[in-house]
Coordinates of C-alpha atoms in Angstrom, one line a residue:
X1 CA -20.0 72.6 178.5
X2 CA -19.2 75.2 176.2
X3 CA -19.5 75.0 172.4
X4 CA -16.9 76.4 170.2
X5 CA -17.7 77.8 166.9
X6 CA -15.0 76.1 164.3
X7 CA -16.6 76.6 161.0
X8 CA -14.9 78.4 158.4
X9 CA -11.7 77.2 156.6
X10 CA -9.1 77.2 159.0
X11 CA -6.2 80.1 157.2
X12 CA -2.6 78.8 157.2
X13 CA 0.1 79.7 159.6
X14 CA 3.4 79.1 160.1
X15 CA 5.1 78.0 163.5
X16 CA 5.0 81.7 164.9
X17 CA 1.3 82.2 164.5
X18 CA -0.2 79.5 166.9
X19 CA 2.1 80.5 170.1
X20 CA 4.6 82.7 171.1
X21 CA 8.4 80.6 170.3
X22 CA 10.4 81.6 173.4
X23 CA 7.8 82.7 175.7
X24 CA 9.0 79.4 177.8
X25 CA 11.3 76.7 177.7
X26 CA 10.5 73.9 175.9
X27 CA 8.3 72.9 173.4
X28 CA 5.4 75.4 174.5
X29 CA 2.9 76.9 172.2
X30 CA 5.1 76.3 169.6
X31 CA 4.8 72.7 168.7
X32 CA 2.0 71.4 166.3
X33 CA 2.1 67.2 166.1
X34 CA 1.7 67.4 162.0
X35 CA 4.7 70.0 161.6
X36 CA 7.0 67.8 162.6
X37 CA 8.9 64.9 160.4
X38 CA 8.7 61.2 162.0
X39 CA 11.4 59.0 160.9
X40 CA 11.8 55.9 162.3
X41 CA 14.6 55.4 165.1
X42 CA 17.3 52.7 165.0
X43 CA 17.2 51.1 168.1
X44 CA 19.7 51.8 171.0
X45 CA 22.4 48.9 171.8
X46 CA 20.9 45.6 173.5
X47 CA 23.5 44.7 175.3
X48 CA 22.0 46.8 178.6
X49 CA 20.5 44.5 181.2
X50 CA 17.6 46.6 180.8
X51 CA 17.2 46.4 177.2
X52 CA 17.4 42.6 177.5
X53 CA 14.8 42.7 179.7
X54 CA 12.7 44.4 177.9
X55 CA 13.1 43.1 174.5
X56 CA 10.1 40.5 174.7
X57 CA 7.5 43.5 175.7
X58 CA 4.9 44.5 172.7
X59 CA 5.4 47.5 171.6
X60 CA 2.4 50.0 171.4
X61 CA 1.1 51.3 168.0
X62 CA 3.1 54.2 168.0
X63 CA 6.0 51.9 168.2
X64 CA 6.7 52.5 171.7
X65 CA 7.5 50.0 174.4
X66 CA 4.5 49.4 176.8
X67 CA 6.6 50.8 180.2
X68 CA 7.6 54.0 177.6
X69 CA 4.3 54.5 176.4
X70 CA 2.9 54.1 180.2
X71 CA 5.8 56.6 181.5
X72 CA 5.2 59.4 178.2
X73 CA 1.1 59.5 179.9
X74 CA 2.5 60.0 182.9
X75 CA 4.3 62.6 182.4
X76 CA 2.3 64.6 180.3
X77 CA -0.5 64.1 182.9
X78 CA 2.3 65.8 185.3
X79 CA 2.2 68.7 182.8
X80 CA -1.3 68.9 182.4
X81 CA -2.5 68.5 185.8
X82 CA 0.6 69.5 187.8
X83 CA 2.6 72.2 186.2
X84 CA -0.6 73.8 184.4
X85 CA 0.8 73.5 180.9
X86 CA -1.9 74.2 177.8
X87 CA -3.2 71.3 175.9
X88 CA -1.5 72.8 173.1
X89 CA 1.7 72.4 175.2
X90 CA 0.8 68.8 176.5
X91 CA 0.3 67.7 172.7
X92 CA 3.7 69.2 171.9
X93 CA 5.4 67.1 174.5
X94 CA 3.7 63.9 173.8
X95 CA 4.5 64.2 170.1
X96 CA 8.1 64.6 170.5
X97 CA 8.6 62.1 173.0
X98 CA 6.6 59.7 170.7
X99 CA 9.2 60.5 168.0
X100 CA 12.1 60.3 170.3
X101 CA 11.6 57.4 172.1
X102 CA 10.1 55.1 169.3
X103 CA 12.0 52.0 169.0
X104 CA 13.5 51.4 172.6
X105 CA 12.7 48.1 174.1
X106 CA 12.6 49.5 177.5
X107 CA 12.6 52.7 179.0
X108 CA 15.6 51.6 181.2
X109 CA 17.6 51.3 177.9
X110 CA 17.2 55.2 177.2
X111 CA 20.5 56.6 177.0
X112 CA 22.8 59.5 175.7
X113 CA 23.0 57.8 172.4
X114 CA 19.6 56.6 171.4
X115 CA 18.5 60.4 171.9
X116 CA 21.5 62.0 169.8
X117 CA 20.4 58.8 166.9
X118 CA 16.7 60.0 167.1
X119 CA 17.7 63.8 167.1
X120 CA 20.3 63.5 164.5
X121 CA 17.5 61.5 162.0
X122 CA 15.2 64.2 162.9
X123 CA 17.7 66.7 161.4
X124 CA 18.8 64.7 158.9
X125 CA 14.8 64.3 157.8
X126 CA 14.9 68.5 157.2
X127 CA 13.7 69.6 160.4
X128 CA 15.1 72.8 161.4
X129 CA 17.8 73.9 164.5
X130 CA 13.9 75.2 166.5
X131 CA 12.3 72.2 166.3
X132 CA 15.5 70.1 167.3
X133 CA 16.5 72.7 170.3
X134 CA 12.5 71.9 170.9
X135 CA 12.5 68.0 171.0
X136 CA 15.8 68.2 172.9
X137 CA 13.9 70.7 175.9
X138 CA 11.1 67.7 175.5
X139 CA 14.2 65.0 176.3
X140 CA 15.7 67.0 178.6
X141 CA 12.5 67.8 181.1
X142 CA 10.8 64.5 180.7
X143 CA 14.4 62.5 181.6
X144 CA 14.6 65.2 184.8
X145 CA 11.4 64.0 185.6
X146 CA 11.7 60.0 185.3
X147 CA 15.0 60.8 187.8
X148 CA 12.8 62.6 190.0
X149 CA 10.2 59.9 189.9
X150 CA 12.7 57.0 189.8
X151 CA 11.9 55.7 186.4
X152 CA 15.4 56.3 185.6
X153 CA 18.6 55.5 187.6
X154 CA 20.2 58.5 185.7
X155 CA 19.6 61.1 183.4
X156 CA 20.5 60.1 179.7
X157 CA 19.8 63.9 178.8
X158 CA 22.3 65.8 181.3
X159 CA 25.0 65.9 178.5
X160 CA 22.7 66.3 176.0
X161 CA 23.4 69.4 173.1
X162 CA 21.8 71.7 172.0
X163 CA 21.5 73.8 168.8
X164 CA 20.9 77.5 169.1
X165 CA 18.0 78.5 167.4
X166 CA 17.8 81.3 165.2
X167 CA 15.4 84.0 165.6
X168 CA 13.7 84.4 162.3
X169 CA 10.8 87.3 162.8
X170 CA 7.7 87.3 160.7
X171 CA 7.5 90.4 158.3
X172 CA 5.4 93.0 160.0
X173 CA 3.3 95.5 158.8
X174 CA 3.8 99.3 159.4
X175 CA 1.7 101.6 161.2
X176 CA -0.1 103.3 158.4
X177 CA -0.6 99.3 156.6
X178 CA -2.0 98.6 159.7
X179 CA -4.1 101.6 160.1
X180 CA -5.8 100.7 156.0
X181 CA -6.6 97.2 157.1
X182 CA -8.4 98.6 160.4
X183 CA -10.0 101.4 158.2
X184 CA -11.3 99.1 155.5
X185 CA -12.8 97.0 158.6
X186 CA -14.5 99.2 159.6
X187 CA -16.1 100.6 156.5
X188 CA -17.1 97.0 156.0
X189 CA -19.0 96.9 159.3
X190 CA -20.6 100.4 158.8
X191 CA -24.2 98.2 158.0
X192 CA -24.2 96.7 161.5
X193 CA -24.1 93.3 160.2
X194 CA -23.1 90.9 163.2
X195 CA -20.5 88.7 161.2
X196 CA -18.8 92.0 160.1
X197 CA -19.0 93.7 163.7
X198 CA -17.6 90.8 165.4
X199 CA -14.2 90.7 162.4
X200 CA -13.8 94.5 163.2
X201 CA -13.6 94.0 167.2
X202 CA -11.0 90.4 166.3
X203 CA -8.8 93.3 164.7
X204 CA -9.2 95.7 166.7
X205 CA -8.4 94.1 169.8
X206 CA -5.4 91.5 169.0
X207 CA -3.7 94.8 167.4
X208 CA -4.6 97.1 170.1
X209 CA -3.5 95.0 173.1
X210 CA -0.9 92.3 171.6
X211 CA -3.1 89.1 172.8
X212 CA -3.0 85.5 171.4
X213 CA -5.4 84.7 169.3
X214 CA -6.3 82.0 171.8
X215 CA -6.5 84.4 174.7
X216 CA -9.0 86.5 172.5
X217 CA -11.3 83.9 172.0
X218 CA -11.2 82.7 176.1
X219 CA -12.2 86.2 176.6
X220 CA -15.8 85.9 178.5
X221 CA -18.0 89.0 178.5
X222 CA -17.0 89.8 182.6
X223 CA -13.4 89.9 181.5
X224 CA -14.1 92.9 180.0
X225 CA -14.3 96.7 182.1
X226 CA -15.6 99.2 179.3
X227 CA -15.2 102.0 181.7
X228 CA -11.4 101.5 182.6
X229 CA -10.5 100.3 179.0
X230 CA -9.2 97.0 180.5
X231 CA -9.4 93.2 179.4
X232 CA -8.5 90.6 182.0
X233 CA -6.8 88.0 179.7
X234 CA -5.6 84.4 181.0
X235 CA -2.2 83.7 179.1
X236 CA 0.5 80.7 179.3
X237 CA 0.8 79.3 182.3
X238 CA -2.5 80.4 183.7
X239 CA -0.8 83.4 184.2
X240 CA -3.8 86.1 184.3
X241 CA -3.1 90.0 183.3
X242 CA -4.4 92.9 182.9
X243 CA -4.1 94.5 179.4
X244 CA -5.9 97.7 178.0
X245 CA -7.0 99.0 174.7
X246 CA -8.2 102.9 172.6
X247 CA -10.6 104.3 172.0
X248 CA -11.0 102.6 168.5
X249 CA -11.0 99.8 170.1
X250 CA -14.3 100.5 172.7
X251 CA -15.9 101.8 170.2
X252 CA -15.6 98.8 167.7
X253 CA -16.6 96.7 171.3
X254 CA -19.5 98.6 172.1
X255 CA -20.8 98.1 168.7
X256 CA -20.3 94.6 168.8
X257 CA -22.3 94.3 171.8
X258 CA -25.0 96.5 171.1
X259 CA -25.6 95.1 167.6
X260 CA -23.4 92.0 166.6
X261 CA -23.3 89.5 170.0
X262 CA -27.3 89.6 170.8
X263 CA -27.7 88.5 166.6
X264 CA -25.6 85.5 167.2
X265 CA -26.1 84.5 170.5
X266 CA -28.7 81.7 171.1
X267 CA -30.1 80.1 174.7
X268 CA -26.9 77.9 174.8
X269 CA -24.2 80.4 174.1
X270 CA -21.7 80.4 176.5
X271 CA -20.8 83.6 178.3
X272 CA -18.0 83.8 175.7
X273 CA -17.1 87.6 174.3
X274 CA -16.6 86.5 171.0
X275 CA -19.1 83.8 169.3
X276 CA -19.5 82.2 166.1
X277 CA -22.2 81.7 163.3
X278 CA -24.5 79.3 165.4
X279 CA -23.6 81.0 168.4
X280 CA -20.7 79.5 170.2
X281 CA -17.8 81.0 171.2
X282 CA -15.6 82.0 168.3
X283 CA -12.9 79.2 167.2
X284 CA -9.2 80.8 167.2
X285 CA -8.8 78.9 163.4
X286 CA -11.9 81.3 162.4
X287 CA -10.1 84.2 164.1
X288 CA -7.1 83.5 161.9
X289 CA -8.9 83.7 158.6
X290 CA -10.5 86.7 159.4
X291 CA -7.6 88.3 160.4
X292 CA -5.8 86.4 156.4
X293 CA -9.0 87.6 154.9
X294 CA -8.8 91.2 155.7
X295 CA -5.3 92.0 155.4
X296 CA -5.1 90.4 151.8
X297 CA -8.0 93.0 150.7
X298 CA -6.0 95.9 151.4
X299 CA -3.0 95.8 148.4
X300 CA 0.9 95.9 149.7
X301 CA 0.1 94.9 153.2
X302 CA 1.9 91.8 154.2
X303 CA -0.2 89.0 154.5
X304 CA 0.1 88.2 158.2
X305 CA -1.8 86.3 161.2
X306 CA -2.7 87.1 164.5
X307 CA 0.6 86.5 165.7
X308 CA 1.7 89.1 163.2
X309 CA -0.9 91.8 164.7
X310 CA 1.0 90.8 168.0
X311 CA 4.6 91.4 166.8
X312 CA 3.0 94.9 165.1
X313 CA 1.8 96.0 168.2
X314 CA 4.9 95.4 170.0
X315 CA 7.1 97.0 167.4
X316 CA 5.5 99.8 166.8
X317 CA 4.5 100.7 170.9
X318 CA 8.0 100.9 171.0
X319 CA 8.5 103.1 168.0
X320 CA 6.4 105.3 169.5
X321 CA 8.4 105.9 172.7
X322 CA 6.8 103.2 175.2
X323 CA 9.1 101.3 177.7
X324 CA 10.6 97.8 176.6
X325 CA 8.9 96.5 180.1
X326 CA 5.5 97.8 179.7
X327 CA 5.2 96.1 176.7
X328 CA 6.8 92.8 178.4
X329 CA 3.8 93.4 180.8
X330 CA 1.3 93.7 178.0
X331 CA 2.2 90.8 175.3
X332 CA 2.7 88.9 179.3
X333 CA 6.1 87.3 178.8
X334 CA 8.0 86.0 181.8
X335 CA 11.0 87.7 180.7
X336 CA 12.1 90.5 179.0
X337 CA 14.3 88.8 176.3
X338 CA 11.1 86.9 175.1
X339 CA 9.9 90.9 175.0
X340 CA 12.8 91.7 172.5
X341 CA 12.3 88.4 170.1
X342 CA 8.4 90.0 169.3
X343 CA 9.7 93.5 168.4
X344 CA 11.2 95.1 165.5
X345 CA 12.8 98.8 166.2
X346 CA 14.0 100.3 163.5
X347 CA 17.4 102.4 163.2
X348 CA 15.8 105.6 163.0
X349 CA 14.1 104.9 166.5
X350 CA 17.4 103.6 167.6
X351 CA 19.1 106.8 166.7
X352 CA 16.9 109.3 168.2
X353 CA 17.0 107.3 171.9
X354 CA 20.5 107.7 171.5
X355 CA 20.2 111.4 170.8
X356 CA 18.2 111.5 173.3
X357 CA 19.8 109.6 176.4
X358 CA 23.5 109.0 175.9
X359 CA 25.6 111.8 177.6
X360 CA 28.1 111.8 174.8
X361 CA 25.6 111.9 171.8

């Protein structure tokens, strides 16, 4: 099996950095177990045949009913081995269906108003409108799914509301910021020291091509075509693309693999592009603080994550005249609204399109 490297203080990020927030439905890259406020849930009315029933049953340790807690496994099994969601989105699920469905004696007494109690506490705890609109996707699909598998005799989540998120984009940096940080980089690496190589090619690449911090570090060394410029990249879903990079960019790889991989790689290393200290492949939390690490050197850059480099590339790809679906294809979002959450245009670009296209400019 293959090791991955995780040493190294993992930097801090906020819910944007670890997943993109509306690249799908639900609660998707974006949910994190120990962001979210537990509070514990009133229970729903017992006067349902089913909650009589159930009312003798132990309940687990996470406060959940034995036939709940057997069901939420389930499911997220379904999601895992069915629907080919990422452990990061399986762990999303479970946590919010933990929260939401603590305290029912049964799952047969799930209904419309147990979920709008557990939601409401949730809000009522602080959480904000995107992680209620997320635990509400969580009801919604696992309550679809109990119908489907006739768990449930109806679905308590049909009429279920909910809140519109807002879009709240991360500060990005502009193209000359950018350019410092990548400059600086590289002066740092200029001694061929394998550590620094390897932080020059993590910046290079998530700013040249717009790819998850986790899809960089799943990079393997055949994913990579030197000659064509071109990175085969697994994303969400399983969904594999195509995405290519400069010429800063090869030559900050070429490096990398002439000097920096064959320093740090051992017998055991996996085939991975990207590897640690002790050699195995390169831990995404690592990635993140190099990415922290060099931005906060450079002065007046904002201090932003991967997930920032991603938003950065998008924005400014579009600044610079490229079409709103090539850069859907690139940052590989289902659909093209996702695309328009993860860029930033400014007026001046508007303007000059304007100028440019309308017939009565």
């Amino acid at each position: 099996m293959a090791r991955t490297e995780s040493s190294g203080p993992a930097a801090p990020s906020g819910p944007a950095a670890s997943s993109d927030p509306a690249a799908e439905p639900g609660p998707g890259a974006a949910a994190r177990p120990d962001d979210r406020t537990r509070t514990e849930a009133d229970g729903p009315p017992a006067d349902r045949a089913g909650a009589r029933a159930a009312g003798d049953r132990t309940a687990t340790g996470d406060g959940l009913a034995p036939d709940v807690a057997a069901a939420i496994e389930e499911f997220t099994g379904h999601l895992r081995l069915e629907r080919n969601r990422s452990p990061h989105t399986v762990r999303g699920y479970r946590s919010d269906l933990t929260d939401l469905l603590r305290g029912l004696p049964g799952l047969g007494a799930l209904d419309l108003d147990h979920l709008r109690r557990r939601l409401g506490a949730t809000h009522a705890a602080g959480a904000g409108r995107a992680t209620v609109a997320r635990c509400t996707a969580a009801a919604r699909t696992f309550c679809a799914w109990a119908v489907r598998t006739g768990r449930l005799d109806h679905d308590p989540a049909a009429r279920l509301g909910s809140p519109r998120a807002g879009t709240v984009l991360p500060e990005v940096p502009a193209a000359a910021e950018t350019a410092a940080v990548l400059d600086a980089v590289t002066s740092g690496a200029a001694e061929d020291a394998p550590e620094a190589l390897r932080d020059l090619l993590v910046l290079e690449l998530l700013y040249a091509t717009g790819i998850r911090v986790a899809e960089l570090c799943g990079l393997d060394v055949g994913a990579v075509d030197e000659s064509a410029r071109t990175l085969r990249v697994r994303g969400k879903g399983d969904r594999e693309r195509t995405v290519v990079f400069g010429v800063p960019a090869a030559r900050a790889l070429r490096r990398w693999l002439d000097h920096g991989r064959p320093a740090l790689a051992t017998p055991s290393s996996p085939p991975a592009l990207l590897l640690g200290v002790r050699g195995g492949r390169l831990d995404p939390r690592v990635a993140r603080t190099v990415v922290h690490r060099a931005i906060r050197a450079v002065p007046g850059v904002p201090d932003v994550g991967p997930h920032g480099l991603r938003h950065a590339a998008a924005t400014h790809l579009l600044e610079g005249g490229a079409d709103l679906r090539y850069v859907q294809e690139l940052l590989g979002h289902a659909t093209l609204s996702t695309t328009q959450l993860y860029t930033h245009v400014t007026v001046d670009r508007l303007k000059v399109v304007h100028d440019q296209a309308h017939p009565r400019a």
